[in-house]
Amino acid sequence: MIFPTEHNDQGEFKRQEYQFRDLVTRNCDSGYPAESDRYHLYVSLACPWAHRAIIMRKLKRLEDVIGMTVVDPIRDERGWAFRDGPGFSKDPVNGFAFLSEAYTASGPDYDDRVTVPVLWDKKTHRIVSNADDDIMRVLNSEFDDFTDSDLDFYPEALRDEIDMVNDLVYPHINNGVYRAGFASTQTAYERAVYGLFDALDQLEERLSNQRYLIGNQQTEADWRLFTTLIRFDAVYHGHFKCNKRRIVDYPNLDSYLRDLYQHDGIAETVNFDHIKRHYYVTHDDINPTQIVPVGPDIDFDAPQGRDRFG
């Protein structure tokens, strides 16, 4: 069983809680003031949670403000590792061999699973946050003094609707694919899968008359969903047995996914080699042969026509 401490007696996967939830703030009231070249992201190109932070850093043009190091996509019993390879590297900040070293440096008694993303403070030498939701919002607003981007993906006027959509997407889709893939009983698996496809059906209908999840304006809700959709047909459909339908079988979700993928700079944040090798090699309980499939062949650059919504 994958992550046995994160399952209940019914065989359901129950994701662990985040242990580091401090915030970087623009007004310095958190103890972690927004500063250029003070903070560093540790991420995996394979992980959808880390992908959210990578995308927000890209969209807000913070590459010169916050550094980033990518871990090896192959994770073993020692956890995420820093090695030199295609698209990943050794740790240039602390010289850590494994990301677990950042966790023990920040909390010597930490014994939960080591996860990405991590927002690291180079001044205090500790983790600020390992909560992807918090990191997304910090990058969205708290470093605005250091970027020429005025984009706001969590505008105050839309927050209630964004939160409502997130409350559907996170448990049933983002985490839903994991609840299906990591289920250890048939009942737990079917409960997760039926909830997943019911939520996808709702979004397919929602996207029939608007470009994005919240009208015709991009918000964090879109990018939270994107990181699951982009992995769905390549990984979750087969590896996690989420095989009632593929995203390409949903006309609106499919065109919406390609619309987001074609947004400036987003394609370069997507690495299918890392994604597929991570899931199919790391999860040897699910895929004992560790054979990585060669497909599917999907043209994410194909015309999508969603600009008709404005």
CSV table of C-alpha atoms in Angstrom, one decimal:
chain,number,residue,atom,x,y,z
A,1,MET,CA,0.0,0.0,0.0
A,2,ILE,CA,1.3,3.5,-0.9
A,3,PHE,CA,1.5,5.8,2.2
A,4,PRO,CA,-0.1,3.4,4.6
A,5,THR,CA,-0.3,6.0,7.4
A,6,GLU,CA,-2.6,8.1,5.2
A,7,HIS,CA,-5.4,5.5,4.8
A,8,ASN,CA,-8.4,4.8,7.0
A,9,ASP,CA,-10.0,1.5,7.9
A,10,GLN,CA,-12.2,1.7,4.8
A,11,GLY,CA,-9.2,1.8,2.5
A,12,GLU,CA,-9.6,5.5,1.7
A,13,PHE,CA,-6.6,7.7,1.1
A,14,LYS,CA,-6.6,10.6,3.6
A,15,ARG,CA,-3.9,13.1,2.7
A,16,GLN,CA,-1.8,14.4,5.5
A,17,GLU,CA,-2.1,18.0,6.8
A,18,TYR,CA,0.5,20.6,6.0
A,19,GLN,CA,2.9,21.3,8.9
A,20,PHE,CA,4.5,24.5,7.7
A,21,ARG,CA,2.0,27.3,7.1
A,22,ASP,CA,3.8,30.6,7.6
A,23,LEU,CA,3.3,33.3,5.1
A,24,VAL,CA,5.5,35.8,3.3
A,25,THR,CA,3.8,39.2,3.4
A,26,ARG,CA,4.2,42.5,1.6
A,27,ASN,CA,3.6,44.5,4.8
A,28,CYS,CA,6.2,42.5,6.9
A,29,ASP,CA,3.6,41.6,9.6
A,30,SER,CA,4.3,37.8,9.4
A,31,GLY,CA,8.0,37.8,10.3
A,32,TYR,CA,8.7,36.9,6.7
A,33,PRO,CA,8.8,40.1,4.7
A,34,ALA,CA,8.7,40.0,0.9
A,35,GLU,CA,12.3,40.6,-0.4
A,36,SER,CA,14.0,39.9,-3.6
A,37,ASP,CA,16.5,36.9,-3.6
A,38,ARG,CA,15.6,35.9,-0.1
A,39,TYR,CA,13.3,32.9,-0.8
A,40,HIS,CA,13.7,29.8,-2.8
A,41,LEU,CA,11.3,27.2,-4.2
A,42,TYR,CA,12.0,23.5,-4.1
A,43,VAL,CA,9.7,21.8,-6.7
A,44,SER,CA,9.1,18.8,-8.8
A,45,LEU,CA,8.0,19.1,-12.4
A,46,ALA,CA,6.1,15.9,-11.9
A,47,CYS,CA,4.0,17.0,-9.0
A,48,PRO,CA,0.7,18.8,-9.7
A,49,TRP,CA,0.8,20.6,-6.3
A,50,ALA,CA,4.3,22.0,-7.1
A,51,HIS,CA,3.3,22.8,-10.6
A,52,ARG,CA,0.8,25.3,-9.3
A,53,ALA,CA,3.7,27.3,-7.6
A,54,ILE,CA,5.8,27.0,-10.8
A,55,ILE,CA,3.0,28.4,-12.9
A,56,MET,CA,2.3,31.3,-10.5
A,57,ARG,CA,6.0,32.2,-10.4
A,58,LYS,CA,6.0,32.2,-14.2
A,59,LEU,CA,2.7,34.2,-14.6
A,60,LYS,CA,3.8,36.8,-12.1
A,61,ARG,CA,7.2,37.1,-13.7
A,62,LEU,CA,9.1,36.4,-10.4
A,63,GLU,CA,11.9,34.2,-11.9
A,64,ASP,CA,14.5,36.9,-11.0
A,65,VAL,CA,13.0,37.4,-7.5
A,66,ILE,CA,12.5,33.9,-6.2
A,67,GLY,CA,15.0,31.1,-7.2
A,68,MET,CA,13.9,27.6,-7.9
A,69,THR,CA,15.4,24.1,-7.9
A,70,VAL,CA,13.9,21.0,-9.4
A,71,VAL,CA,14.3,17.6,-7.8
A,72,ASP,CA,14.8,14.3,-9.5
A,73,PRO,CA,11.4,13.0,-10.6
A,74,ILE,CA,12.2,9.5,-9.4
A,75,ARG,CA,11.5,9.2,-5.7
A,76,ASP,CA,12.6,6.2,-3.6
A,77,GLU,CA,12.2,5.3,0.0
A,78,ARG,CA,14.5,8.2,0.9
A,79,GLY,CA,12.2,10.8,-0.7
A,80,TRP,CA,12.8,13.6,-3.2
A,81,ALA,CA,16.4,13.9,-4.1
A,82,PHE,CA,18.7,16.5,-5.6
A,83,ARG,CA,20.7,15.1,-8.5
A,84,ASP,CA,22.0,16.4,-11.8
A,85,GLY,CA,20.0,15.2,-14.8
A,86,PRO,CA,17.8,16.4,-17.6
A,87,GLY,CA,15.5,19.1,-16.1
A,88,PHE,CA,16.7,18.7,-12.5
A,89,SER,CA,19.8,19.5,-10.5
A,90,LYS,CA,21.7,19.4,-7.3
A,91,ASP,CA,20.7,21.9,-4.6
A,92,PRO,CA,22.7,25.1,-5.2
A,93,VAL,CA,21.4,26.8,-2.0
A,94,ASN,CA,22.0,24.5,0.9
A,95,GLY,CA,23.8,21.5,-0.7
A,96,PHE,CA,21.1,19.2,0.5
A,97,ALA,CA,21.2,15.7,-1.0
A,98,PHE,CA,17.5,15.1,-0.2
A,99,LEU,CA,14.6,17.4,0.4
A,100,SER,CA,14.0,15.7,3.8
A,101,GLU,CA,17.1,17.6,5.0
A,102,ALA,CA,15.2,20.9,4.6
A,103,TYR,CA,12.3,19.4,6.7
A,104,THR,CA,14.6,18.2,9.5
A,105,ALA,CA,16.4,21.5,9.5
A,106,SER,CA,13.1,23.3,10.0
A,107,GLY,CA,11.6,20.9,12.5
A,108,PRO,CA,13.9,18.2,13.9
A,109,ASP,CA,10.9,16.1,15.1
A,110,TYR,CA,9.2,16.1,11.7
A,111,ASP,CA,8.3,12.6,10.7
A,112,ASP,CA,5.5,13.0,8.2
A,113,ARG,CA,5.9,12.5,4.4
A,114,VAL,CA,8.2,15.0,2.7
A,115,THR,CA,6.3,16.9,0.0
A,116,VAL,CA,6.8,19.6,-2.7
A,117,PRO,CA,6.5,22.5,-3.2
A,118,VAL,CA,8.6,24.0,-0.4
A,119,LEU,CA,9.2,27.7,0.0
A,120,TRP,CA,12.5,28.1,1.8
A,121,ASP,CA,13.9,31.2,3.5
A,122,LYS,CA,17.6,31.6,2.9
A,123,LYS,CA,17.9,34.1,5.7
A,124,THR,CA,16.5,32.0,8.6
A,125,HIS,CA,17.4,28.7,7.0
A,126,ARG,CA,14.1,27.1,7.4
A,127,ILE,CA,10.9,26.2,5.5
A,128,VAL,CA,8.3,29.0,5.4
A,129,SER,CA,5.6,26.9,3.8
A,130,ASN,CA,5.0,23.5,2.3
A,131,ALA,CA,1.3,24.3,1.5
A,132,ASP,CA,0.8,24.8,-2.2
A,133,ASP,CA,-2.4,26.8,-1.7
A,134,ASP,CA,-0.7,29.3,0.5
A,135,ILE,CA,2.4,29.5,-1.7
A,136,MET,CA,0.2,30.2,-4.8
A,137,ARG,CA,-1.5,33.2,-3.0
A,138,VAL,CA,1.8,34.5,-1.6
A,139,LEU,CA,3.3,34.6,-5.1
A,140,ASN,CA,0.1,36.1,-6.5
A,141,SER,CA,0.1,39.2,-4.3
A,142,GLU,CA,2.9,39.6,-1.8
A,143,PHE,CA,5.8,40.2,-4.3
A,144,ASP,CA,4.1,42.8,-6.4
A,145,ASP,CA,6.7,45.4,-5.5
A,146,PHE,CA,9.3,43.3,-7.3
A,147,THR,CA,7.5,42.6,-10.5
A,148,ASP,CA,6.0,44.6,-13.4
A,149,SER,CA,3.1,42.2,-13.5
A,150,ASP,CA,-0.2,43.6,-12.2
A,151,LEU,CA,-2.1,40.3,-12.7
A,152,ASP,CA,-4.3,39.2,-9.8
A,153,PHE,CA,-5.5,35.6,-9.8
A,154,TYR,CA,-7.5,35.9,-6.6
A,155,PRO,CA,-9.3,39.3,-6.9
A,156,GLU,CA,-11.4,40.3,-3.9
A,157,ALA,CA,-14.6,40.7,-6.0
A,158,LEU,CA,-14.4,37.1,-7.2
A,159,ARG,CA,-13.1,35.3,-4.1
A,160,ASP,CA,-16.4,33.8,-3.0
A,161,GLU,CA,-16.9,32.2,-6.5
A,162,ILE,CA,-13.3,31.1,-6.7
A,163,ASP,CA,-13.6,29.5,-3.3
A,164,MET,CA,-16.8,27.8,-4.3
A,165,VAL,CA,-15.2,26.3,-7.4
A,166,ASN,CA,-12.1,25.3,-5.5
A,167,ASP,CA,-14.3,23.5,-3.0
A,168,LEU,CA,-15.6,21.3,-5.8
A,169,VAL,CA,-12.3,20.9,-7.7
A,170,TYR,CA,-9.9,20.0,-4.8
A,171,PRO,CA,-11.6,17.1,-3.1
A,172,HIS,CA,-13.2,15.5,-6.2
A,173,ILE,CA,-10.6,16.2,-8.9
A,174,ASN,CA,-7.2,17.4,-7.7
A,175,ASN,CA,-7.3,15.0,-4.7
A,176,GLY,CA,-9.9,12.8,-6.3
A,177,VAL,CA,-7.5,11.2,-8.7
A,178,TYR,CA,-5.2,10.3,-5.8
A,179,ARG,CA,-8.1,9.0,-3.8
A,180,ALA,CA,-8.9,6.7,-6.7
A,181,GLY,CA,-5.3,5.7,-7.4
A,182,PHE,CA,-4.3,5.1,-3.8
A,183,ALA,CA,-7.6,3.4,-2.7
A,184,SER,CA,-7.0,0.0,-1.2
A,185,THR,CA,-10.5,-1.3,-1.4
A,186,GLN,CA,-13.0,-1.5,-4.3
A,187,THR,CA,-15.6,0.5,-2.4
A,188,ALA,CA,-13.1,3.4,-1.7
A,189,TYR,CA,-12.0,3.3,-5.3
A,190,GLU,CA,-15.5,3.5,-6.8
A,191,ARG,CA,-16.6,6.2,-4.4
A,192,ALA,CA,-13.6,8.4,-5.5
A,193,VAL,CA,-14.0,7.6,-9.2
A,194,TYR,CA,-17.7,8.3,-9.4
A,195,GLY,CA,-17.2,11.6,-7.5
A,196,LEU,CA,-14.4,12.5,-9.8
A,197,PHE,CA,-16.4,12.1,-13.0
A,198,ASP,CA,-19.5,13.7,-11.5
A,199,ALA,CA,-17.3,16.8,-10.9
A,200,LEU,CA,-15.8,16.7,-14.4
A,201,ASP,CA,-19.3,16.5,-15.8
A,202,GLN,CA,-20.2,19.6,-13.8
A,203,LEU,CA,-17.2,21.5,-15.2
A,204,GLU,CA,-17.9,20.4,-18.7
A,205,GLU,CA,-21.3,22.0,-18.5
A,206,ARG,CA,-19.9,25.1,-16.7
A,207,LEU,CA,-17.4,25.6,-19.5
A,208,SER,CA,-20.0,25.4,-22.3
A,209,ASN,CA,-20.8,29.1,-22.2
A,210,GLN,CA,-17.7,30.8,-20.7
A,211,ARG,CA,-14.0,30.7,-21.4
A,212,TYR,CA,-12.7,30.1,-17.8
A,213,LEU,CA,-14.1,28.7,-14.6
A,214,ILE,CA,-15.0,32.1,-13.4
A,215,GLY,CA,-16.5,33.8,-16.4
A,216,ASN,CA,-14.0,35.1,-18.9
A,217,GLN,CA,-11.2,36.0,-16.5
A,218,GLN,CA,-8.4,33.7,-15.5
A,219,THR,CA,-8.1,33.0,-11.8
A,220,GLU,CA,-6.3,30.7,-9.5
A,221,ALA,CA,-9.1,28.2,-9.9
A,222,ASP,CA,-8.1,27.6,-13.5
A,223,TRP,CA,-4.5,26.9,-12.7
A,224,ARG,CA,-5.4,24.7,-9.8
A,225,LEU,CA,-7.5,22.6,-12.1
A,226,PHE,CA,-5.0,22.8,-15.0
A,227,THR,CA,-2.3,20.8,-13.2
A,228,THR,CA,-4.6,17.9,-12.8
A,229,LEU,CA,-6.1,18.0,-16.3
A,230,ILE,CA,-2.7,18.2,-18.0
A,231,ARG,CA,-1.7,14.9,-16.3
A,232,PHE,CA,-5.0,13.2,-16.7
A,233,ASP,CA,-4.9,11.3,-20.0
A,234,ALA,CA,-1.1,10.6,-19.7
A,235,VAL,CA,-1.2,9.2,-16.1
A,236,TYR,CA,-4.5,9.3,-14.1
A,237,HIS,CA,-6.6,7.6,-16.8
A,238,GLY,CA,-4.5,4.4,-16.8
A,239,HIS,CA,-2.2,4.5,-13.8
A,240,PHE,CA,-4.9,5.6,-11.3
A,241,LYS,CA,-7.7,3.7,-13.1
A,242,CYS,CA,-9.7,6.9,-13.7
A,243,ASN,CA,-10.8,5.4,-17.0
A,244,LYS,CA,-14.5,6.2,-17.4
A,245,ARG,CA,-13.5,8.9,-19.9
A,246,ARG,CA,-10.5,10.8,-21.0
A,247,ILE,CA,-10.2,14.6,-21.0
A,248,VAL,CA,-10.1,14.5,-24.8
A,249,ASP,CA,-13.6,13.0,-24.6
A,250,TYR,CA,-14.9,16.2,-23.1
A,251,PRO,CA,-15.2,18.8,-25.8
A,252,ASN,CA,-15.3,21.8,-23.5
A,253,LEU,CA,-12.7,20.6,-20.9
A,254,ASP,CA,-10.4,19.5,-23.8
A,255,SER,CA,-10.5,22.9,-25.6
A,256,TYR,CA,-10.2,24.7,-22.2
A,257,LEU,CA,-7.1,22.6,-21.3
A,258,ARG,CA,-5.4,23.5,-24.6
A,259,ASP,CA,-6.4,27.1,-24.2
A,260,LEU,CA,-4.5,27.3,-20.9
A,261,TYR,CA,-1.6,25.3,-22.2
A,262,GLN,CA,-1.2,27.8,-25.0
A,263,HIS,CA,-1.0,30.7,-22.6
A,264,ASP,CA,2.4,32.5,-22.8
A,265,GLY,CA,5.0,30.6,-20.9
A,266,ILE,CA,2.8,27.7,-19.7
A,267,ALA,CA,4.0,25.0,-22.1
A,268,GLU,CA,7.6,25.3,-20.8
A,269,THR,CA,6.3,24.5,-17.2
A,270,VAL,CA,5.0,21.1,-18.5
A,271,ASN,CA,7.4,18.2,-18.6
A,272,PHE,CA,5.8,14.9,-19.6
A,273,ASP,CA,9.0,13.0,-19.2
A,274,HIS,CA,9.2,13.9,-15.6
A,275,ILE,CA,5.5,13.4,-15.1
A,276,LYS,CA,5.3,9.9,-16.6
A,277,ARG,CA,8.6,8.6,-15.2
A,278,HIS,CA,7.7,9.8,-11.7
A,279,TYR,CA,4.3,8.1,-11.5
A,280,TYR,CA,5.1,4.9,-13.4
A,281,VAL,CA,8.5,4.3,-11.8
A,282,THR,CA,8.0,5.6,-8.3
A,283,HIS,CA,4.6,4.0,-7.6
A,284,ASP,CA,5.9,0.4,-8.0
A,285,ASP,CA,3.0,-0.9,-5.8
A,286,ILE,CA,0.7,0.1,-8.6
A,287,ASN,CA,3.1,-0.5,-11.5
A,288,PRO,CA,5.5,-3.3,-10.4
A,289,THR,CA,7.2,-3.5,-13.8
A,290,GLN,CA,8.0,0.2,-13.7
A,291,ILE,CA,7.4,0.3,-17.5
A,292,VAL,CA,6.7,3.8,-18.7
A,293,PRO,CA,4.1,4.1,-21.5
A,294,VAL,CA,5.1,5.9,-24.7
A,295,GLY,CA,1.8,7.6,-25.2
A,296,PRO,CA,-0.6,9.1,-25.4
A,297,ASP,CA,0.1,11.4,-28.4
A,298,ILE,CA,-1.9,14.6,-27.8
A,299,ASP,CA,-1.4,17.9,-29.7
A,300,PHE,CA,-1.9,20.5,-27.0
A,301,ASP,CA,-1.0,23.2,-29.6
A,302,ALA,CA,-4.0,22.4,-31.8
A,303,PRO,CA,-6.5,25.2,-32.3
A,304,GLN,CA,-9.0,25.4,-29.4
A,305,GLY,CA,-11.4,28.2,-30.4
A,306,ARG,CA,-12.1,29.3,-26.9
A,307,ASP,CA,-11.2,32.9,-27.7
A,308,ARG,CA,-14.8,33.2,-29.1
A,309,PHE,CA,-15.8,33.9,-25.5
A,310,GLY,CA,-13.6,37.0,-25.4
